[in-house]
Amino acid sequence: MLSVTILLLGMLYTLRRTGAQSVTQPDIHVTVSERDSLKLRCNYSTGGGASYLFWYVQYPGQSLQFLLKYVSGDTLVKGMKGFEAELRKNETSFHLKKHSAHLSDSAQYFCALSDTVPGAA
Ligand SMILES: *[C@@H]1O[C@H](CO)[C@@H](O)[C@H](O)[C@H]1NC(C)=O
Ligand SMILES: *[C@@H]1O[C@H](CO)[C@@H](O)[C@H](O)[C@H]1NC(C)=O
């Protein structure tokens, strides 16, 4: 059976560390079978201010690539490569999901939080 390995840096990663803002990725290493659904967890903590949430991917030997972002409005965000994430303020979560994982999804995934408009950080 083929399996897809997702590496997550189990670290706090923020585009701009300010105040009490942080994101937490509880899973260090996630393995799923090819064509299974994929879910990468991200919990965030805002200092109460407005914030923007992002998911980035880094494929082996490549630089960081943007997947999707939540700025405002619809809390279900569809991104690149079949990924989507739903902002759930009641759970302070912004989990990344894909319906059918592929071997080529093996990578490191980063959840990030910013209190500034994209591009300013
Ligand atoms: C949070 O809200 C979503 C719908 O927006 C719901 O599906 C989910 O069950 C809620 N979670 C909790 C812990 O209440
Ligand atoms: C993280 O998100 C989950 C929902 O998937 C929620 O149940 C949990 O309470 C959140 N944890 C924290 C520390 O906010």
XYZ file of N, CA and C and ligand atoms in Angstrom:
391
model
N 0.841 -1.196 0.000
C 0.000 0.000 0.000
C 0.878 1.249 0.000
N 0.515 2.177 -0.832
C 1.247 3.435 -0.868
C 0.844 4.293 0.314
N 1.759 4.990 0.826
C 1.384 5.905 1.894
C 1.981 7.279 1.640
N 1.300 8.241 2.123
C 1.726 9.625 1.958
C 2.228 10.119 3.297
N 3.379 10.625 3.321
C 3.920 11.122 4.578
C 3.932 12.644 4.587
N 3.332 13.155 5.586
C 3.283 14.597 5.746
C 4.161 14.968 6.933
N 5.113 15.774 6.695
C 5.958 16.224 7.799
C 5.507 17.600 8.244
N 5.325 17.730 9.495
C 4.932 19.017 10.033
C 5.989 19.453 11.023
N 6.336 20.676 10.966
C 7.229 21.165 11.999
C 6.377 21.471 13.213
N 6.608 20.742 14.262
C 5.817 20.951 15.468
C 6.327 22.145 16.231
N 6.210 23.273 15.618
C 6.731 24.480 16.244
C 5.749 25.617 16.046
N 5.909 26.596 16.860
C 5.097 27.785 16.663
C 5.679 28.527 15.477
N 4.854 28.842 14.527
C 5.332 29.529 13.348
C 4.390 30.681 13.051
N 4.869 31.849 13.171
C 4.034 32.988 12.835
C 4.787 33.881 11.874
N 4.051 34.500 10.990
C 4.688 35.415 10.055
C 5.239 36.603 10.819
N 4.527 36.998 11.820
C 4.971 38.149 12.598
C 4.516 37.918 14.023
N 5.440 37.651 14.879
C 5.093 37.355 16.268
C 4.739 38.650 16.979
N 3.484 38.786 17.338
C 3.080 39.974 18.079
C 2.180 39.566 19.219
N 2.425 40.096 20.357
C 1.563 39.875 21.506
C 1.351 38.404 21.770
N 0.098 38.013 21.951
C -0.224 36.653 22.352
C -0.581 35.790 21.146
N -0.317 36.267 19.938
C -0.709 35.503 18.767
C 0.214 34.320 18.544
N -0.377 33.183 18.256
C 0.442 32.024 17.926
C -0.405 31.008 17.187
N 0.256 30.067 16.541
C -0.448 28.926 15.973
C 0.217 27.660 16.483
N -0.575 26.615 16.610
C -0.072 25.344 17.096
C -0.462 24.249 16.123
N 0.514 23.474 15.715
C 0.240 22.322 14.868
C 0.503 21.079 15.709
N -0.556 20.440 16.219
C -0.394 19.344 17.171
C 0.298 18.115 16.603
N 0.218 17.911 15.305
C 0.783 16.703 14.718
C 2.186 16.972 14.192
N 3.110 16.126 14.576
C 4.472 16.263 14.072
C 4.586 15.543 12.726
N 3.944 14.416 12.656
C 4.117 13.527 11.516
C 2.778 12.836 11.237
N 2.265 12.989 10.052
C 0.983 12.388 9.690
C 1.190 11.484 8.488
N 0.701 10.264 8.580
C 0.811 9.342 7.449
C -0.577 8.871 7.047
N -0.907 8.998 5.790
C -2.187 8.504 5.291
C -1.948 7.681 4.027
N -2.916 6.860 3.687
C -2.801 6.074 2.467
C -3.197 6.916 1.265
N -2.644 6.564 0.140
C -2.977 7.256 -1.098
C -4.494 7.182 -1.340
N -5.071 8.304 -1.732
C -6.501 8.486 -1.998
C -7.347 8.614 -0.733
N -6.745 8.413 0.441
C -7.486 8.700 1.667
C -7.576 10.203 1.852
N -8.515 10.614 2.695
C -8.588 12.044 2.975
C -7.492 12.421 3.962
N -7.099 13.641 3.865
C -5.957 14.143 4.620
C -6.413 15.320 5.468
N -6.010 15.326 6.725
C -6.354 16.443 7.592
C -5.147 16.819 8.437
N -4.741 18.060 8.309
C -3.617 18.560 9.091
C -4.149 19.630 10.023
N -3.901 19.423 11.294
C -4.525 20.293 12.278
C -3.724 21.559 12.551
N -4.461 22.617 12.782
C -3.847 23.874 13.192
C -4.799 24.595 14.128
N -4.336 24.871 15.315
C -5.090 25.717 16.235
C -4.370 27.064 16.316
N -5.135 28.106 16.451
C -4.514 29.426 16.534
C -4.959 30.136 17.798
N -4.213 31.108 18.142
C -4.557 31.940 19.275
C -4.275 33.384 18.896
N -5.306 34.203 18.906
C -5.108 35.611 18.587
C -5.134 36.393 19.882
N -4.478 37.477 19.903
C -4.513 38.318 21.088
C -5.821 39.082 21.184
N -6.786 38.697 20.362
C -8.073 39.379 20.348
C -8.233 40.263 19.120
N -7.136 40.532 18.454
C -7.196 41.397 17.286
C -7.570 40.651 16.022
N -7.697 41.386 14.934
C -7.976 40.772 13.649
C -6.753 39.991 13.203
N -6.993 38.894 12.514
C -5.842 38.149 12.046
C -6.153 37.444 10.742
N -5.105 37.114 10.045
C -5.183 36.400 8.787
C -4.484 35.071 8.983
N -5.079 34.014 8.440
C -4.502 32.683 8.611
C -4.061 32.132 7.264
N -2.951 31.428 7.274
C -2.342 30.936 6.034
C -1.918 29.486 6.178
N -1.890 28.787 5.068
C -1.221 27.492 4.999
C -0.202 27.548 3.865
N 0.993 27.080 4.178
C 2.053 26.992 3.173
C 2.526 25.554 3.093
N 3.102 25.202 1.968
C 3.671 23.862 1.801
C 5.106 24.001 1.320
N 5.946 23.081 1.784
C 7.326 23.031 1.277
C 7.630 21.617 0.827
N 7.715 21.440 -0.486
C 8.061 20.129 -1.039
C 9.559 19.918 -0.919
N 9.988 18.662 -0.840
C 11.413 18.376 -0.660
C 12.272 19.100 -1.696
N 13.275 19.809 -1.210
C 14.194 20.499 -2.097
C 13.660 21.760 -2.731
N 12.454 22.174 -2.310
C 11.870 23.377 -2.894
C 11.643 24.447 -1.830
N 11.308 25.625 -2.285
C 11.050 26.689 -1.324
C 9.578 26.677 -0.910
N 9.284 27.482 0.077
C 7.944 27.541 0.632
C 6.945 28.036 -0.418
N 5.813 27.344 -0.536
C 4.788 27.753 -1.489
C 3.482 28.023 -0.772
N 2.790 29.045 -1.213
C 1.507 29.431 -0.655
C 0.413 28.440 -1.066
N -0.428 28.031 -0.128
C -1.557 27.162 -0.454
C -2.887 27.912 -0.389
N -3.136 28.547 0.737
C -4.391 29.283 0.893
C -4.310 30.246 2.061
N -5.267 31.161 2.094
C -5.328 32.090 3.218
C -6.771 32.464 3.530
N -6.993 32.745 4.798
C -8.271 33.313 5.223
C -8.033 34.769 5.579
N -8.806 35.656 4.953
C -8.689 37.078 5.272
C -9.975 37.566 5.928
N -11.101 37.316 5.258
C -12.392 37.683 5.826
C -13.469 36.988 5.002
N -14.704 37.093 5.470
C -15.816 36.544 4.708
C -15.981 35.054 4.907
N -16.215 34.342 3.787
C -16.485 32.907 3.825
C -15.390 32.165 4.604
N -15.819 31.391 5.603
C -14.838 30.719 6.461
C -14.301 29.437 5.841
N -14.937 28.973 4.752
C -14.408 27.809 4.042
C -13.578 28.310 2.863
N -12.282 28.073 2.946
C -11.354 28.614 1.954
C -10.833 27.495 1.068
N -11.006 27.650 -0.230
C -10.464 26.656 -1.153
C -9.142 27.170 -1.696
N -8.155 26.290 -1.715
C -6.823 26.723 -2.124
C -6.272 25.952 -3.288
N -4.958 25.979 -3.401
C -4.262 25.322 -4.485
C -4.266 23.807 -4.295
N -4.120 23.075 -5.394
C -3.885 21.628 -5.372
C -4.965 20.838 -4.634
N -6.197 21.323 -4.633
C -7.293 20.582 -4.014
C -7.379 20.707 -2.501
N -6.573 21.575 -1.935
C -6.629 21.764 -0.488
C -7.700 22.778 -0.124
N -8.271 22.597 1.066
C -9.166 23.596 1.620
C -9.003 23.633 3.127
N -9.419 24.718 3.708
C -9.351 24.855 5.162
C -10.571 25.639 5.612
N -11.099 25.251 6.765
C -12.256 25.959 7.297
C -11.898 26.618 8.619
N -12.137 27.885 8.685
C -11.925 28.599 9.944
C -13.102 28.319 10.865
N -12.815 27.736 12.007
C -13.841 27.505 13.023
C -13.470 28.302 14.262
N -14.094 29.438 14.373
C -13.763 30.315 15.498
C -14.152 29.678 16.825
N -15.221 28.845 16.813
C -15.640 28.189 18.056
C -14.611 27.168 18.536
N -13.771 26.695 17.657
C -12.737 25.721 18.036
C -11.339 26.329 17.937
N -11.267 27.577 17.573
C -10.002 28.259 17.243
C -9.115 27.362 16.372
N -9.756 26.810 15.329
C -8.993 25.913 14.464
C -9.079 26.338 13.002
N -8.060 25.962 12.262
C -7.975 26.233 10.824
C -7.276 25.028 10.197
N -7.960 23.883 10.253
C -7.363 22.636 9.785
C -7.343 22.576 8.254
N -6.250 22.050 7.742
C -6.093 21.892 6.292
C -6.608 20.515 5.887
N -7.394 20.479 4.816
C -7.979 19.199 4.391
C -7.844 18.993 2.892
N -7.766 17.723 2.535
C -7.807 17.355 1.121
C -8.581 16.052 1.031
N -9.474 15.954 0.068
C -10.335 14.779 -0.003
C -9.578 13.517 -0.381
N -8.630 13.659 -1.279
C -7.897 12.495 -1.768
C -6.408 12.819 -1.841
N -5.652 12.191 -0.943
C -4.222 12.491 -0.880
C -3.463 11.766 -1.989
N -2.405 12.393 -2.450
C -1.528 11.775 -3.437
C -0.117 11.684 -2.872
N 0.633 10.756 -3.398
C 2.016 10.585 -2.976
C 2.772 11.915 -3.096
N 2.419 12.676 -4.113
C 3.111 13.951 -4.352
C 2.789 15.008 -3.291
N 1.864 14.687 -2.379
C 1.564 15.631 -1.294
C 2.543 15.516 -0.133
N 3.449 14.565 -0.209
C 4.448 14.412 0.853
C 5.291 15.675 0.940
N 5.236 16.325 2.076
C 5.895 17.619 2.220
C 5.800 18.090 3.657
N 6.369 19.248 3.902
C 6.176 19.908 5.181
C 5.120 20.991 5.001
N 4.218 21.051 5.948
C 3.122 22.007 5.881
C 3.205 22.971 7.056
N 2.968 24.227 6.766
C 3.083 25.258 7.798
C 1.787 26.054 7.898
N 1.308 26.152 9.099
C 0.176 27.021 9.386
C 0.738 28.321 9.936
N 0.229 29.441 9.487
C 0.776 30.721 9.925
C -0.330 31.729 10.197
N -0.005 32.654 11.040
C -0.954 33.676 11.471
C -0.295 35.035 11.338
N -1.050 35.997 10.869
C -0.501 37.342 10.746
C -1.555 38.350 11.129
N -1.159 39.436 11.735
C -2.122 40.502 12.021
C -1.994 41.644 11.013
N -1.206 41.390 9.972
C -1.030 42.408 8.952
C -1.557 41.902 7.614
N -1.787 42.775 6.694
C -2.261 42.341 5.395
C -1.164 41.554 4.688
N -1.560 40.552 3.901
C -0.572 39.718 3.201
C 0.381 40.579 2.372
N 1.628 40.267 2.451
C 2.619 41.013 1.689
C 3.378 42.000 2.562
N 2.751 42.405 3.659
C 3.406 43.370 4.540
C 4.392 42.688 5.476
N 4.199 41.390 5.688
C 5.047 40.710 6.674
C 6.337 40.214 6.042
C -18.007 24.548 15.609
O -18.835 24.998 14.556
C -18.959 24.110 13.456
C -19.831 24.736 12.425
O -19.372 25.989 12.076
C -19.508 22.775 13.907
O -19.550 21.880 12.822
C -18.663 22.209 15.029
O -19.246 21.024 15.520
C -18.499 23.228 16.147
N -17.604 22.693 17.143
C -17.864 22.705 18.427
C -16.813 22.151 19.320
O -18.911 23.157 18.876
C -8.148 22.799 18.511
O -9.134 22.482 17.561
C -10.022 21.436 17.945
C -10.972 21.187 16.818
O -10.431 20.371 15.867
C -10.771 21.847 19.185
O -11.628 20.806 19.568
C -9.798 22.147 20.288
O -10.513 22.654 21.394
C -8.781 23.183 19.853
N -7.750 23.252 20.850
C -7.366 24.409 21.399
C -6.266 24.332 22.391
O -7.872 25.477 21.101
